[in-house]
Amino acid sequence: MAQGQKGKLNYRCPRCLMREVDMDMLYDREADEYYCLRCSFTGDEQEVLRLNAQFREKYRDRMRRITEF
Amino acid sequence: MSNFYITIIHRPEMVPEYIQREAEQGQKEDLARNSVLQESLDIFRTQQQIAHDNNLRTTIQMTYASLFNQEAISVAKEHHEKYGDEIGSTFLGLQCQEFRDRFKSRELAIWLFSMDDKRRIVDEVFRKFQEVFGFYPTSTGSYYMDAELINYIKEKYPMIKVAIATCWEEGPKAYWNANNSWYTLMDGGPWNPWIPSRCNIHCPASDENDDIGIVAIPHLSRDLLAVFDGPGSYYGTHPQNILRGMVYEDREIPYFKNIVDQYRSMAKYNHGYAYNMMFVGPGWMSKNGRWEADYDFLIKSYQDGMAYYGRLKQEDKAIDVTMSQFADIYRQDRPYTRPECTLWKDILYGSKRQQFWYADPWMRFCLDMNQGGAMIDLRPYAAKLVRPCGVGTKYVQDASYPFLVQSLYRAGYFTHYAGEGAVKSCKIGYKGEEIDLCVCRTIASFSENGDTRIVTLDPVTIEFSQFSLQVQSIIRITEGTGEVEIIRRIVDTDDPTADITIDEYITACYGTTEYPEDLTGTQLTLRGAGRSESIDYAYQCREATVENIRLAEALVPQANTRLSMRTNIKDAAGYFREGFAFSPMYTIGIRKTVTGKGELRTWLKIEKAS
Ligand SMILES: [Zn+2]
């Protein structure tokens, strides 16, 4: 097995992100998956994007323009 | 009429972080690799152009490395001439071959060098700057500038008038966020510009003698609610920080404008003045993309942010100034005792939560309206703690200003059985039932009466098993007193004959991190009309009550602070409560019984102990 590499766009681990830890993942070309050195997450790009979308849900006002203060 | 000032700062950083990334990818570190230098310069030029396209002037903070690069120097000179940009200096971006050769160090944080090295580096950076430009800078900065460092700079280079001096609430949370690898441990400062004390950079100066001689500005304007409980580098006026926090959808970031607008609204709490700063290093706009965002999105976010500032300027709603211009303006109308106030509201999570932030030369505190106006953060600025940082000092990396209360690091309103958390609140009691105002969500409004700032909370309902009553909290701070007046008033009740206890308390400790500190040596004292009680803290769960209380006090030598509570009536009781090792807290409080309606007024005071 060859060494892991930084993947495109430097994906952070989505599970570590959920606890607000920025942990860059490594990419395994043969398995076509990302993996985290800290929390044991593994997943392909789709899985990362799915979890990232979930992470954003906590920001209920992320698309709301607020002008009254 | 309100004035909203913005300072936009760029730095030509010759060796941004991604050189390290390439090294990880199998290339050896090479500080002079041409492709990296060129990319960094391109980003710097792009940032400058985006600002100028929006008719905004910038402060160009020359890094030490860039002082050896002809292209960076000529861009700075040209833009100074053409756009009125200021050429300043920064202690970020020190690392380059010349630095390595001269100082034999890979350290990147100016505040973490030994004092000797700090002096040598300051002298070299300013010498080189002067050699290149023919004058000394008037602005400087880093992520953190300790008072000892600024005192030295002012002594040798008195023309320096402004510095980027802290990152707001970058402490244990930033460290955690970076997988425990980012040593910006600097919680506890003001969130908006201030004139620092000579003793400690976090503390606003109390008078001319205490004035360190510069105006300090924080690195970025941050979301005061989100960053209190989250990473500083997710939520602020740094578009790529917001991308890092993933506060966007479909490449749109309304959140940036919401932060800017909330900062603009601070004018109403601060005599018409408001402020914003943007400072994005070139490493954040890498061609390779960053934080799940490709280069186009990185650039777009920067363009959008700058376009908003540009639009505000065009509509006469913002004034773009360089750092040194801002320092002059700030000093024109800033009595030392004037506080910085902000009633911040949630613009991220969709709650109606508000937090009131306050800072003056005596203290910094935060009130949480979600917890009935409880004080969830308290820093004793009056103590003006001398706490040098860097190699050779006691604290090395821990540059935070100590707290007496930090509810997130010390549990706050407590939910399990074993002990207490740090918070200042009030309990309303009736025949063995007791409700803490921490569980009463409400909202507040802000007003001023002469020199007094007033936070008035909407009344909350307390439901006892037999009847209900309404309690209102009002917090008043009169400028220059070092005291916070807290009024808890029963404004309505279903049972005008019921005897109600109002129990105002503060449960506190001291520390700079999430971990407990030894409280041995703290002294708890009650002074009554007739008698006094006092103990030295020894984790023995001791308690005492004194009737006709004059003063309840905690003397915390670890933070050189005297924390006290007093009231204006004769028939209230004071008490203290010592903790134990599993609950390392101390509590002082004042309580009073009223029949039907009535109020308890107490004053919390912060003083230097010695
Ligand atoms: Zn992980």
XYZ file of C-alpha atoms in Angstrom, chain A residues 5-6 9-12 17 19-24 38 52 55-56 58-69, chain B residues 21 24-25 176-177 179 231 234-235 244-246 248-249 254 257-258 261-262 265 268 291-293 308 345 348-350:
58
model
C -1.682 11.819 0.427
C -3.410 15.087 0.977
C -9.189 20.720 -1.402
C -7.680 19.464 1.841
C -10.828 17.874 3.156
C -11.077 17.976 6.910
C -15.377 18.873 12.482
C -16.583 18.541 17.552
C -14.885 21.621 16.077
C -11.524 19.997 15.524
C -9.920 20.833 12.180
C -8.208 17.624 11.196
C -6.961 17.310 7.635
C -7.438 10.917 14.874
C -20.409 18.555 5.832
C -22.561 20.111 9.963
C -23.906 23.296 8.392
C -26.603 23.927 13.026
C -26.336 27.380 11.479
C -30.047 27.920 11.046
C -29.463 31.521 9.948
C -26.699 30.749 7.476
C -28.757 31.911 4.518
C -30.670 34.685 6.241
C -29.714 38.287 5.694
C -30.266 40.096 8.993
C -30.405 43.879 8.896
C -32.310 44.854 12.039
C -30.186 45.347 15.124
C 1.986 21.602 3.013
C 4.420 17.242 3.677
C 3.662 16.153 0.146
C -8.565 22.603 20.552
C -9.850 23.623 17.124
C -5.994 19.685 16.981
C -13.362 28.609 17.274
C -14.726 30.378 12.099
C -16.775 33.467 12.871
C -13.562 27.426 7.371
C -16.590 27.478 9.676
C -18.738 26.442 6.686
C -22.483 29.285 3.698
C -24.658 27.574 1.177
C -24.897 36.524 4.047
C -22.698 41.127 6.019
C -24.671 40.257 9.142
C -24.016 45.184 10.245
C -24.076 44.048 13.840
C -25.026 48.749 15.194
C -25.744 52.934 19.576
C -11.060 24.606 3.734
C -13.099 22.662 1.190
C -13.299 25.785 -0.965
C -19.894 45.295 0.900
C -27.539 39.032 19.409
C -26.027 32.307 13.409
C -28.008 29.649 15.223
C -31.531 31.012 14.826
